[in-house]
Tab-separated table of C-alpha atoms in Angstrom:
chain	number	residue	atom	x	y	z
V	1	UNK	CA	-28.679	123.604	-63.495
V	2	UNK	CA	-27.242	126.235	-61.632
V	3	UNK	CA	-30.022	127.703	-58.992
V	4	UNK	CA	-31.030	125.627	-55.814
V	5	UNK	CA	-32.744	125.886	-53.501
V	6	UNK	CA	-31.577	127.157	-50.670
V	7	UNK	CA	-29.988	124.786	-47.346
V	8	UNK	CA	-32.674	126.193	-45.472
V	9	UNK	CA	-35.388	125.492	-47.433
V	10	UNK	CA	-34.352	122.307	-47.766
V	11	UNK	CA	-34.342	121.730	-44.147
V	12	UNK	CA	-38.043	122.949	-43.919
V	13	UNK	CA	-39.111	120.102	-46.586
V	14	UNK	CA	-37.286	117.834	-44.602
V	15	UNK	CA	-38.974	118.816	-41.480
V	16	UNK	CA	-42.634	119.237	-42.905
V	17	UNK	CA	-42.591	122.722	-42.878
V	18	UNK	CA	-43.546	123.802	-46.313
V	19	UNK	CA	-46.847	124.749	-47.235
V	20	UNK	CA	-48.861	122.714	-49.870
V	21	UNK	CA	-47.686	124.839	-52.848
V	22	UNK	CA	-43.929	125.497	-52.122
V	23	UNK	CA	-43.845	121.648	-50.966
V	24	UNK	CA	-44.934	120.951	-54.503
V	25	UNK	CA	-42.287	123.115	-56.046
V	26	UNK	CA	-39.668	121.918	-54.267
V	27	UNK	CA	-40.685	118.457	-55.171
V	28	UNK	CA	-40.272	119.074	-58.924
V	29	UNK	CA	-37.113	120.218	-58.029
V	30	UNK	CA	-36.295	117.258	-56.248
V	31	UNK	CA	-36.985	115.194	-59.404
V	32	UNK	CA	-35.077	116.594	-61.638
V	33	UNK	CA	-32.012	117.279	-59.108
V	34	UNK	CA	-29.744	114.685	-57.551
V	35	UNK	CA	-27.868	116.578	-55.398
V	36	UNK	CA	-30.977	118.439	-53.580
V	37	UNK	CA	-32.735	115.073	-53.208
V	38	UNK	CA	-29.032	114.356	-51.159
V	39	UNK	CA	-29.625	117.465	-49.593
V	40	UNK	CA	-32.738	116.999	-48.467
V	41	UNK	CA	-32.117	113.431	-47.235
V	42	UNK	CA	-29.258	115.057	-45.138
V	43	UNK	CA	-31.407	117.019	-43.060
V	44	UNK	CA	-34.081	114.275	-42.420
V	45	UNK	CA	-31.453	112.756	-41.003
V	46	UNK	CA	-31.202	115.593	-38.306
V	47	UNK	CA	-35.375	114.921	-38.400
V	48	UNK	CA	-33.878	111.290	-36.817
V	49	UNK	CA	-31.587	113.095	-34.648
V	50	UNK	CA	-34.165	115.430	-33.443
V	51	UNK	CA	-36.674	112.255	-32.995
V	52	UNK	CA	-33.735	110.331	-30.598
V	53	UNK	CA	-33.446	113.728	-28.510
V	54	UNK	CA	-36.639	113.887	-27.192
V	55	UNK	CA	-37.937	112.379	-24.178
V	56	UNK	CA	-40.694	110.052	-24.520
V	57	UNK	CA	-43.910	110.971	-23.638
V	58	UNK	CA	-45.256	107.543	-22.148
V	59	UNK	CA	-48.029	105.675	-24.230
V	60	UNK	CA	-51.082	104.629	-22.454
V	61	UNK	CA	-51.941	100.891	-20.635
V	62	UNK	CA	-52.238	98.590	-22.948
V	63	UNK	CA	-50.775	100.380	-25.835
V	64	UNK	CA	-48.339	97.639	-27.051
V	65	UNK	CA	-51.338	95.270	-26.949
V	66	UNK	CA	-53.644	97.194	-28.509
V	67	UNK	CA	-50.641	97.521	-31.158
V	68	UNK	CA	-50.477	94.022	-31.986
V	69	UNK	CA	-54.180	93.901	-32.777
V	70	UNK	CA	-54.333	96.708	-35.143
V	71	UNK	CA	-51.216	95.778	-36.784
V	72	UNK	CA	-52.877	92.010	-37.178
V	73	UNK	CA	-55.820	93.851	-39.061
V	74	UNK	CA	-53.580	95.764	-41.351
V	75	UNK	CA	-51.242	92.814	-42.536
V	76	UNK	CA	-51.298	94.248	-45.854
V	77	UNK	CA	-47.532	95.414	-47.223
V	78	UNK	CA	-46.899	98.475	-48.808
V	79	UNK	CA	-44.555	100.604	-50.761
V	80	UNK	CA	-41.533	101.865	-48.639
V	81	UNK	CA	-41.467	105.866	-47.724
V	82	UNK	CA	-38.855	107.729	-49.772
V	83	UNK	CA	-35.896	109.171	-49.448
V	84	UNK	CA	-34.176	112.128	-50.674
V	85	UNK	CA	-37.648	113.843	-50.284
V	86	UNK	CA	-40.953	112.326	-50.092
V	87	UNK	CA	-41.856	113.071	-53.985
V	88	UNK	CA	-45.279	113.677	-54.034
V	89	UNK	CA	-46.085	115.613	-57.187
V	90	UNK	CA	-49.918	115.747	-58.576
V	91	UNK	CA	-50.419	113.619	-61.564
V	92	UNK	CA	-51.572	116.473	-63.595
V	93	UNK	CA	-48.263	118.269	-62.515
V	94	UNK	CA	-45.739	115.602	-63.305
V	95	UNK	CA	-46.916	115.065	-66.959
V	96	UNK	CA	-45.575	119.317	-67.308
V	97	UNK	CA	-42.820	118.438	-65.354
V	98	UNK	CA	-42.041	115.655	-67.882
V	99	UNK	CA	-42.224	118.627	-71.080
V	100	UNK	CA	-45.710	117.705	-71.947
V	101	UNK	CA	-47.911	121.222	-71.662
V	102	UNK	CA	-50.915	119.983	-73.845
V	103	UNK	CA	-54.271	120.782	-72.365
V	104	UNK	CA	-52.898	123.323	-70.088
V	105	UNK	CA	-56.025	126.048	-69.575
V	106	UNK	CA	-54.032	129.231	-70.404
V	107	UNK	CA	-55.805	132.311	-69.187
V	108	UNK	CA	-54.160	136.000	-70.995
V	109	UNK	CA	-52.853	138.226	-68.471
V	110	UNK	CA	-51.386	140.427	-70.592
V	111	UNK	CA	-49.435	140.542	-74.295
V	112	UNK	CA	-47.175	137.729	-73.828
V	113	UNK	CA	-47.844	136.541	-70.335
V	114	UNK	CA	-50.893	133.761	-69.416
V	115	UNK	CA	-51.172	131.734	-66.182
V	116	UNK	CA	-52.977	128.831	-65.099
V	117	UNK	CA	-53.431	128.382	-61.838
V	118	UNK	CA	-53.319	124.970	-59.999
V	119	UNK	CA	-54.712	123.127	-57.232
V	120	UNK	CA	-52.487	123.344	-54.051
V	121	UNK	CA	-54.956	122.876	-51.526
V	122	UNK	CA	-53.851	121.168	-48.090
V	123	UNK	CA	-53.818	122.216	-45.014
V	124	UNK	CA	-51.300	125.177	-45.509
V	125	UNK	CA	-52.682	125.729	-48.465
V	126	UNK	CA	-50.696	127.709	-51.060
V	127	UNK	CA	-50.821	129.601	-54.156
V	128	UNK	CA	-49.629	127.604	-57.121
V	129	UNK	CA	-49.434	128.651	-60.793
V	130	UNK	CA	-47.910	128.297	-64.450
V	131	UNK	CA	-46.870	131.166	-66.171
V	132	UNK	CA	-46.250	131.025	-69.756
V	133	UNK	CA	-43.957	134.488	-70.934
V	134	UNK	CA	-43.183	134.544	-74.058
V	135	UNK	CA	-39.143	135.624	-75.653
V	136	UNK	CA	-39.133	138.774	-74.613
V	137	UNK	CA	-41.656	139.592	-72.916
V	138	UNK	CA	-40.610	141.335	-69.429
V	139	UNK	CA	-42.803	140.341	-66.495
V	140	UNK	CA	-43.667	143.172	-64.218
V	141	UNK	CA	-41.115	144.128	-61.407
V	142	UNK	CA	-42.796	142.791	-58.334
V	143	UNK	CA	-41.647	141.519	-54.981
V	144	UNK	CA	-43.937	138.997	-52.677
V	145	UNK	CA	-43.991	139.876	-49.343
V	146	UNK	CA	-43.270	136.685	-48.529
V	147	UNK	CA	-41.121	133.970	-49.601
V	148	UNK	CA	-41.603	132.965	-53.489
V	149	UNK	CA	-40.339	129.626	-55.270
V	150	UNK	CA	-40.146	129.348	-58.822
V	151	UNK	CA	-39.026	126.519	-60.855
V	152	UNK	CA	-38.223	126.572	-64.529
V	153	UNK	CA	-39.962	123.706	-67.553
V	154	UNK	CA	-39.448	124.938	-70.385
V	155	UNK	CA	-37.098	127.796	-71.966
V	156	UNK	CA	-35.689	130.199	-70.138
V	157	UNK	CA	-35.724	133.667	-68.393
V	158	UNK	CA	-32.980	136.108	-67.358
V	159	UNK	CA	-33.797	138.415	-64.322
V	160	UNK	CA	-31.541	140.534	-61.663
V	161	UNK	CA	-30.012	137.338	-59.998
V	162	UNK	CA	-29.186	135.533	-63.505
V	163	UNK	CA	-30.120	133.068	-66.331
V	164	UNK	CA	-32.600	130.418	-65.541
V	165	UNK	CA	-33.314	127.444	-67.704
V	166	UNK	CA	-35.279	124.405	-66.608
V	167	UNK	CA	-34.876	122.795	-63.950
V	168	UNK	CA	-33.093	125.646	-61.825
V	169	UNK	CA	-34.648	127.151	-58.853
V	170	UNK	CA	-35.416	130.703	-57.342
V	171	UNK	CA	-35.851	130.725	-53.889
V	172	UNK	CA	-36.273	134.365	-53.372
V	173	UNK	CA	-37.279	136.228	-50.263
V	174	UNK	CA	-40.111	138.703	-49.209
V	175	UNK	CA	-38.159	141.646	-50.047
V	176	UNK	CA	-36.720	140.315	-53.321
V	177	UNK	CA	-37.878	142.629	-56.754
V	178	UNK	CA	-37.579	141.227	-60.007
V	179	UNK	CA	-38.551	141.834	-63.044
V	180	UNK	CA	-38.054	138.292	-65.057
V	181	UNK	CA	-37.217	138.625	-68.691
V	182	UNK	CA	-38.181	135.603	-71.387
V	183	UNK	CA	-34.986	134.665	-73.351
V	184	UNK	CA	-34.082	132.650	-76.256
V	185	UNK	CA	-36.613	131.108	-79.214
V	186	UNK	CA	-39.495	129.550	-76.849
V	187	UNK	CA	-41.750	130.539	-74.027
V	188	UNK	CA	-40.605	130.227	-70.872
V	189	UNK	CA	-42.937	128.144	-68.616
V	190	UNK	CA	-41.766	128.019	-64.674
V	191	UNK	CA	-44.129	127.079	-61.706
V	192	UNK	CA	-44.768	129.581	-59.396
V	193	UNK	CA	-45.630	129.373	-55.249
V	194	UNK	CA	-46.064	131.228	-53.222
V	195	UNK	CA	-48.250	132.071	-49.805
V	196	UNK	CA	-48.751	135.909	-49.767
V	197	UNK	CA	-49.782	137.808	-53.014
V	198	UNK	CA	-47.535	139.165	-55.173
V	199	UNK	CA	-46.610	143.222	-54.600
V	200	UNK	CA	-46.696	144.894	-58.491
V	201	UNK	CA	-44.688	148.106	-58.522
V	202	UNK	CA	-46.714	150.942	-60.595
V	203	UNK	CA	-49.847	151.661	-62.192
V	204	UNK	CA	-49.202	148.987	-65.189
V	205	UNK	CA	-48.301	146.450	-62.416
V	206	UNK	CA	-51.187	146.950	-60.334
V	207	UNK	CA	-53.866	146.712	-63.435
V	208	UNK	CA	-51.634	143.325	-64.469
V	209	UNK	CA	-52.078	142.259	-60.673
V	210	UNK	CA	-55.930	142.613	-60.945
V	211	UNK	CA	-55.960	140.158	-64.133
V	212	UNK	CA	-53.538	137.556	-62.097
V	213	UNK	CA	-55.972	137.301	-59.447
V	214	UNK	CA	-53.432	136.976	-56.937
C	1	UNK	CA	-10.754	124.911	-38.688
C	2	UNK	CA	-13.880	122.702	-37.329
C	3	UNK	CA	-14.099	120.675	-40.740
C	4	UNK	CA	-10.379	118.920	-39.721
C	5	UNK	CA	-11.213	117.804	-36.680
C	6	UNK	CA	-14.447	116.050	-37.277
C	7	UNK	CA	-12.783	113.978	-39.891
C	8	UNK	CA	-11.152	111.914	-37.169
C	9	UNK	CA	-14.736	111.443	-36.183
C	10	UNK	CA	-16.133	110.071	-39.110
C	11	UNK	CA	-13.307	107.577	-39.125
C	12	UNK	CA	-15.470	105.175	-36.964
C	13	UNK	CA	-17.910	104.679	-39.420
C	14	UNK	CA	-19.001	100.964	-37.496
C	15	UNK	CA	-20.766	102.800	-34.977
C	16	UNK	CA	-24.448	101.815	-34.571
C	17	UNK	CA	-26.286	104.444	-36.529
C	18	UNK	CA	-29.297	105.295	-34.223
C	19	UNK	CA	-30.098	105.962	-30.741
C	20	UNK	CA	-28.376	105.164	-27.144
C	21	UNK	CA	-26.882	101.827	-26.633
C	22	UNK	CA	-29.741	99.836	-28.621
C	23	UNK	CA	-28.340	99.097	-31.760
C	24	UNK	CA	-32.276	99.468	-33.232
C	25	UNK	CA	-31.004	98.597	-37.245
C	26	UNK	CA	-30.384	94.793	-36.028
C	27	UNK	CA	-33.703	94.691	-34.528
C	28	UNK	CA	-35.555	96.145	-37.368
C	29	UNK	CA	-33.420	92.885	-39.691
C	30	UNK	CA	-34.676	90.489	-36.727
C	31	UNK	CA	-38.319	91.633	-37.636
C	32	UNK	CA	-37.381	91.532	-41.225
C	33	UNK	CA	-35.984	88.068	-41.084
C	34	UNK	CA	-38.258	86.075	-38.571
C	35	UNK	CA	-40.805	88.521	-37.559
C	36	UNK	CA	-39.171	88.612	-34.323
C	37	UNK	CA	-41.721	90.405	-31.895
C	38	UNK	CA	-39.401	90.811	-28.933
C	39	UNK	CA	-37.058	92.790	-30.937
C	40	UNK	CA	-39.995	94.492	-32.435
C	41	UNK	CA	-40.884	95.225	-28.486
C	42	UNK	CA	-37.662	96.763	-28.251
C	43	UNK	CA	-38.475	98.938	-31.185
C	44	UNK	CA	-41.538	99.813	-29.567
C	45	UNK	CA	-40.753	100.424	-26.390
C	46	UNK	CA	-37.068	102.886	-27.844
C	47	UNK	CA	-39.693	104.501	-30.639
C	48	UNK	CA	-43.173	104.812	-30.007
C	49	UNK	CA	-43.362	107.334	-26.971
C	50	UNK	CA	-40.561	109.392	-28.898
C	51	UNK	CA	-43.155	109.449	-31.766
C	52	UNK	CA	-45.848	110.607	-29.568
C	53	UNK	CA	-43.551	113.140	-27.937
C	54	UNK	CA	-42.738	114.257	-31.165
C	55	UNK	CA	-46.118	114.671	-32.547
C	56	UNK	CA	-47.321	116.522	-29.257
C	57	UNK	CA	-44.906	118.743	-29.889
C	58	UNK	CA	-46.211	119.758	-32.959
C	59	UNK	CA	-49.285	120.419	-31.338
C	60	UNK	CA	-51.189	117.618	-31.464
C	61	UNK	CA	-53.805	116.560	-28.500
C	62	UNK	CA	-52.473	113.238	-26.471
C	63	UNK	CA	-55.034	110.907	-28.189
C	64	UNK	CA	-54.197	111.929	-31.496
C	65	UNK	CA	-50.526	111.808	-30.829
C	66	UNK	CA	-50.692	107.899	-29.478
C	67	UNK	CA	-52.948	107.194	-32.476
C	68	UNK	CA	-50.422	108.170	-35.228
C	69	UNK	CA	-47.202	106.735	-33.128
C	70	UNK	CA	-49.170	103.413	-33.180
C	71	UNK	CA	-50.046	103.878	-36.851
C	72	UNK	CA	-46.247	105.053	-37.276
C	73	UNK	CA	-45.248	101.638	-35.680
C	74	UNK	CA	-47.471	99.535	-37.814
C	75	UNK	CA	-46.233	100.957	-40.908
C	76	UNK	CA	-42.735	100.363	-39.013
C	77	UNK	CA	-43.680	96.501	-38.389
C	78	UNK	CA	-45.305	96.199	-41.997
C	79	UNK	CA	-42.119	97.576	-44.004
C	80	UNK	CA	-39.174	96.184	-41.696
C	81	UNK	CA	-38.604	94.074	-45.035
C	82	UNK	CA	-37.907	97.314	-47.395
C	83	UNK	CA	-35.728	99.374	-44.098
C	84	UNK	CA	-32.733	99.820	-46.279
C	85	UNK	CA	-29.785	101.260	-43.629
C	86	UNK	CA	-28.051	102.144	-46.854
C	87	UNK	CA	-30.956	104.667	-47.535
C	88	UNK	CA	-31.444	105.681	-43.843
C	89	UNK	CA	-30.257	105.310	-40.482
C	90	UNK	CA	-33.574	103.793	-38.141
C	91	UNK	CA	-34.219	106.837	-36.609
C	92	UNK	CA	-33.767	108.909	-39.745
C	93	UNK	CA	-36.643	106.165	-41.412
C	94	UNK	CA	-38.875	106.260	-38.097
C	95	UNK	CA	-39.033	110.249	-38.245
C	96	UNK	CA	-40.044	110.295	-42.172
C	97	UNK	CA	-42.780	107.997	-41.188
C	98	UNK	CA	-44.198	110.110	-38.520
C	99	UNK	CA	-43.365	113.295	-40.717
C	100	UNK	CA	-45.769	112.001	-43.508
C	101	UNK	CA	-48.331	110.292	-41.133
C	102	UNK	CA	-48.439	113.596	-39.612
C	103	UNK	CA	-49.342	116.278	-42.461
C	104	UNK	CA	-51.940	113.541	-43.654
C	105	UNK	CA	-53.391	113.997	-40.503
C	106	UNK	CA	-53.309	117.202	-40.393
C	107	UNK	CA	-54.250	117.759	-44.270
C	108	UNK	CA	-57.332	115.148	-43.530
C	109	UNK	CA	-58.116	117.203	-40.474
C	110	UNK	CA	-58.244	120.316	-42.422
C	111	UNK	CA	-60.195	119.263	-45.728
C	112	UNK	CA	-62.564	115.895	-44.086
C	113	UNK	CA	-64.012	116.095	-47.594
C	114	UNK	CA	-61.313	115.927	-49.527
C	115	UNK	CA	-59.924	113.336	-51.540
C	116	UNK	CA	-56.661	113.038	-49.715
C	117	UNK	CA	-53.501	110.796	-51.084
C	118	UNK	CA	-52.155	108.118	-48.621
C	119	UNK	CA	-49.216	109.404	-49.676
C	120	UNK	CA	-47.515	106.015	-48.231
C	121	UNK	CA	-49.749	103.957	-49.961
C	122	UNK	CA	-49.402	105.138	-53.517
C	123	UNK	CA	-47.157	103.084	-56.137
C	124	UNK	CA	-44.036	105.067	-56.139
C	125	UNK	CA	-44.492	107.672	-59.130
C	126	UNK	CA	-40.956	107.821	-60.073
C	127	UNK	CA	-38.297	105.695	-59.059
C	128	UNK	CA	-35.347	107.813	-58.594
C	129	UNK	CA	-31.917	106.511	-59.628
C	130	UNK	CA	-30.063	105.559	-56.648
C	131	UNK	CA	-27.300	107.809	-56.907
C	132	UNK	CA	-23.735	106.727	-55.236
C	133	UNK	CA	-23.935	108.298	-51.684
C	134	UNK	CA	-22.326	106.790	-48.465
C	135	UNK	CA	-25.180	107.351	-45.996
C	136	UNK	CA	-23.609	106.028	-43.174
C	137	UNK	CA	-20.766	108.475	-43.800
C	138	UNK	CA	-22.533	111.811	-44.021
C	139	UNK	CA	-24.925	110.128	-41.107
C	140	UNK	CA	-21.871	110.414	-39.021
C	141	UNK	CA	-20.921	113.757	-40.074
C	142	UNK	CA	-24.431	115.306	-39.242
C	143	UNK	CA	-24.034	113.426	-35.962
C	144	UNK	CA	-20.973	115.052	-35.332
C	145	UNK	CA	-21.793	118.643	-36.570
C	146	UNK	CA	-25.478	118.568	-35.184
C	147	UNK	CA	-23.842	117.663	-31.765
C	148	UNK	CA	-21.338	120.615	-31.592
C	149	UNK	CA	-23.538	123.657	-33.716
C	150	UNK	CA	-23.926	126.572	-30.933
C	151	UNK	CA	-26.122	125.897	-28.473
C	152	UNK	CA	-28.438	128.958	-29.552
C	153	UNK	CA	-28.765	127.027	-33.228
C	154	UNK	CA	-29.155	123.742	-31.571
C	155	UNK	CA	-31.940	124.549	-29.662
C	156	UNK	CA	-33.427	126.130	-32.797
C	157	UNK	CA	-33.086	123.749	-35.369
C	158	UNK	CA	-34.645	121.378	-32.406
C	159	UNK	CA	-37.590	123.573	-32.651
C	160	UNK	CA	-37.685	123.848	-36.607
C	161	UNK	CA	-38.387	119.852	-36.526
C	162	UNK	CA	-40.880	120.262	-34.033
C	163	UNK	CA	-42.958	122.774	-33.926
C	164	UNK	CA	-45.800	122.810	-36.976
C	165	UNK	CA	-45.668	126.785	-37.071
C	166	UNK	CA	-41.504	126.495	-37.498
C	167	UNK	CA	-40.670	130.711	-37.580
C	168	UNK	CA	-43.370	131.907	-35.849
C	169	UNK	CA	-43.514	129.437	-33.117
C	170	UNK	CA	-39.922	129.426	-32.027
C	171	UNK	CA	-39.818	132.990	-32.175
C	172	UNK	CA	-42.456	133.643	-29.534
C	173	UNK	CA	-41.423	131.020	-27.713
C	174	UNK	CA	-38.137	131.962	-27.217
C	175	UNK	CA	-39.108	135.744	-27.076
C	176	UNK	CA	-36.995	136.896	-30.013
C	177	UNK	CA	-37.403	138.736	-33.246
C	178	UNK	CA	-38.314	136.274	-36.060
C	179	UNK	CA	-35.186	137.536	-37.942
C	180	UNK	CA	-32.836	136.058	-35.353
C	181	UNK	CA	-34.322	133.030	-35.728
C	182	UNK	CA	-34.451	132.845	-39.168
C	183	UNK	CA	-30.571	133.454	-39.284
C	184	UNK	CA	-29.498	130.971	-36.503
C	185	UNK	CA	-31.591	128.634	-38.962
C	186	UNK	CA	-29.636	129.738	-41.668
C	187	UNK	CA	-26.311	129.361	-40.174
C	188	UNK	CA	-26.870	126.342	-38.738
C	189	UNK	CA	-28.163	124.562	-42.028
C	190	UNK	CA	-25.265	125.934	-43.988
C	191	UNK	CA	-22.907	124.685	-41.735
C	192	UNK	CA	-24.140	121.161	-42.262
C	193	UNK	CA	-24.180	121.229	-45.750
C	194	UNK	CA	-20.862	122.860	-45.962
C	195	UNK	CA	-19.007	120.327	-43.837
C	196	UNK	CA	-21.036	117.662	-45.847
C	197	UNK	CA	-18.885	118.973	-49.060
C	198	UNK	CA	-15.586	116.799	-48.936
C	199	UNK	CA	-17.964	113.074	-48.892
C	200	UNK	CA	-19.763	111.547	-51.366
């Protein structure tokens, strides 16, 4: 792997920042990367050191005793939170993110290039999709006005910023353009989020943008 | 160059890893061990209006806030047992809790229909191999960087934890261009993780 996400983005998982679909994205990342799932548990550690910084904001009369009572109803033990990242990937989601792409609902966008678009709903909800390009194929030059993640399952693409095979990361900004290439024998598959719509440059690009749906 | 110098730091790696003078990851193994309530009290009384602080913060309503830093502090009583400070310093574990506790809320709040994961209460999908790192180490480090970063990117990265609207929020707030904030972020983040670089 050599694309990560970057510090910064990190930091905004770790604070609960990211919206449902980039939150997602990073995830996958997280599960397939070892040192981001350090990274990530670095800055949740300044989460802790944020927590001991504040002043308390007193709890109401009675609070420690009504504590007792509701944790007496809820005896129950569960699993323990996790580290690293709180991996929270949707079933349907981690079986791709394991190589399996059977059963994936392709829709064409155009010669070479389909998309299926996944449930990201929360309460910043996102835009979340797969892209399929096959070798070769050149997806349209486009920029996002807004932040854009995209992680890489299968094969591999080459764009303006470099090769990226699975598991690697673009975390590319609003004003980022590029133009993402399909290389080597297999399609490329990478997971796409992103909050704003995408920006297609020229006439072919804007027809292509209708069929996304984005 | 700053790097040098905090390395003496780190040196005293026996320091209690968490707040003030309460040394809160022997009274999370006292609740552990003999589900000691005073120590849990202690907890309580060190955690649970820092919770609530922290969730009002983020904009929740008073009532709401209490209600998730008790639920925070029953999860916090129910998994004493599984606190690993290997994994975690107590306030590092604490603030994950509230963290998740609070975008359920919020994500419940936002979709009541919805069939919402507890994302606590799910098996864990995919048990992650517990790579060599010396938390306690790079704990200290943060501890050190985090307490000398510019005051400007202090306050900020203060903000970025709190706020639920990070970019947006902090800028108006503190009456300056999102950019600026966006780039103290920056700076500040990268500075952590570079002077992270030299430990495992």
């Amino acid at each position: 792997m050599n694309h990560h996400p970057k510090p910064e983005t990190l930091a905004a998982y770790a604070a609960g920042a990211l919206d449902e679909a980039r939150a997602i994205a990073l995830a996958a990342h997280l599960a397939m990367c070892v040192e981001c799932r350090r990274g990530v548990a670095d800055f949740e550690a300044v989460g802790g050191l944020a927590l001991e910084a504040l002043d308390g904001e007193s709890m109401s009369p009675g609070a420690l005793e009504r504590f007792w009572s509701r944790a007496g109803l809820q005896e129950k033990a569960g699993a323990a939170p996790s580290f690293g990242g709180d991996i929270r990937i949707p079933e349907a989601l981690r079986r791709h993110i394991d190589g399996d792409f059977d059963g994936i609902a392709w829709k064409p966008v155009s010669k070479g290039f389909s998309q299926a678009v996944l449930d990201a709903k929360g309460y910043r909800s996102g835009a979340l999709r797969l892209f399929k390009i096959d070798p070769g194929i050149r997806m349209p030059r486009h920029s996002h006005g807004d932040a854009e993640f995209t992680l890489i399952l299968k094969g591999a693409y080459e764009d303006e910023l470099g090769v990226f095979g699975r598991g690697d990361f673009a975390d590319l900004d609003g004003e980022d353009v590029h133009g993402p290439r399909a290389i080597g024998e297999e399609p490329c598959i990478c997971l796409i989020a992103t909050s704003a719509p995408l920006v297609f440059r020229g006439l072919f690009e804007k027809i292509a943008q209708r069929w996304v749906g984005v | 160059m700053a790097g040098a110098a905090l390395r003496l730091v780190t040196n005293n790696e026996n320091a209690p890893p968490s707040s003030g003078d309460v040394d809160t990851a022997s009274l999370i193994r006292a609740v552990a061990d003999r589900g000691d309530r005073a120590a849990f009290a202690r907890l309580y009384g060190e955690f649970a209006p820092r919770v609530k602080a922290f969730l009002m913060r983020g904009g929740l309503g008073a009532v709401e806030a209490e209600d998730i830093a008790q639920e925070t502090m029953v999860r916090v009583w129910r998994k004493a047992r599984l606190f690993d400070p290997a994994k975690a310093s107590v306030s590092t574990w604490i603030f994950a809790i509230a963290r998740n506790l609070r975008i359920d809320h919020l994500r419940r709040r936002s979709r009541p229909e919805a069939d919402i994961e507890e994302r606590e209460e799910e098996a864990d999908p995919a048990p992650l191999a517990d790579e060599h790192v010396d938390r306690r180490a790079r704990d200290a480090r943060i501890r050190e960087v985090f307490a000398t970063l510019p005051p400007n990117q202090h306050e900020v990265v203060l903000m970025h934890f709190y706020e639920d609207e990070p970019h947006s929020a902090i800028a108006q707030r503190l009456n300056l261009p999102l950019g600026t904030v966006k780039s103290r972020l920056r700076l500040a983040f990268a500075r952590i993780k570079r002077e992270l670089e030299d430990l495992s």
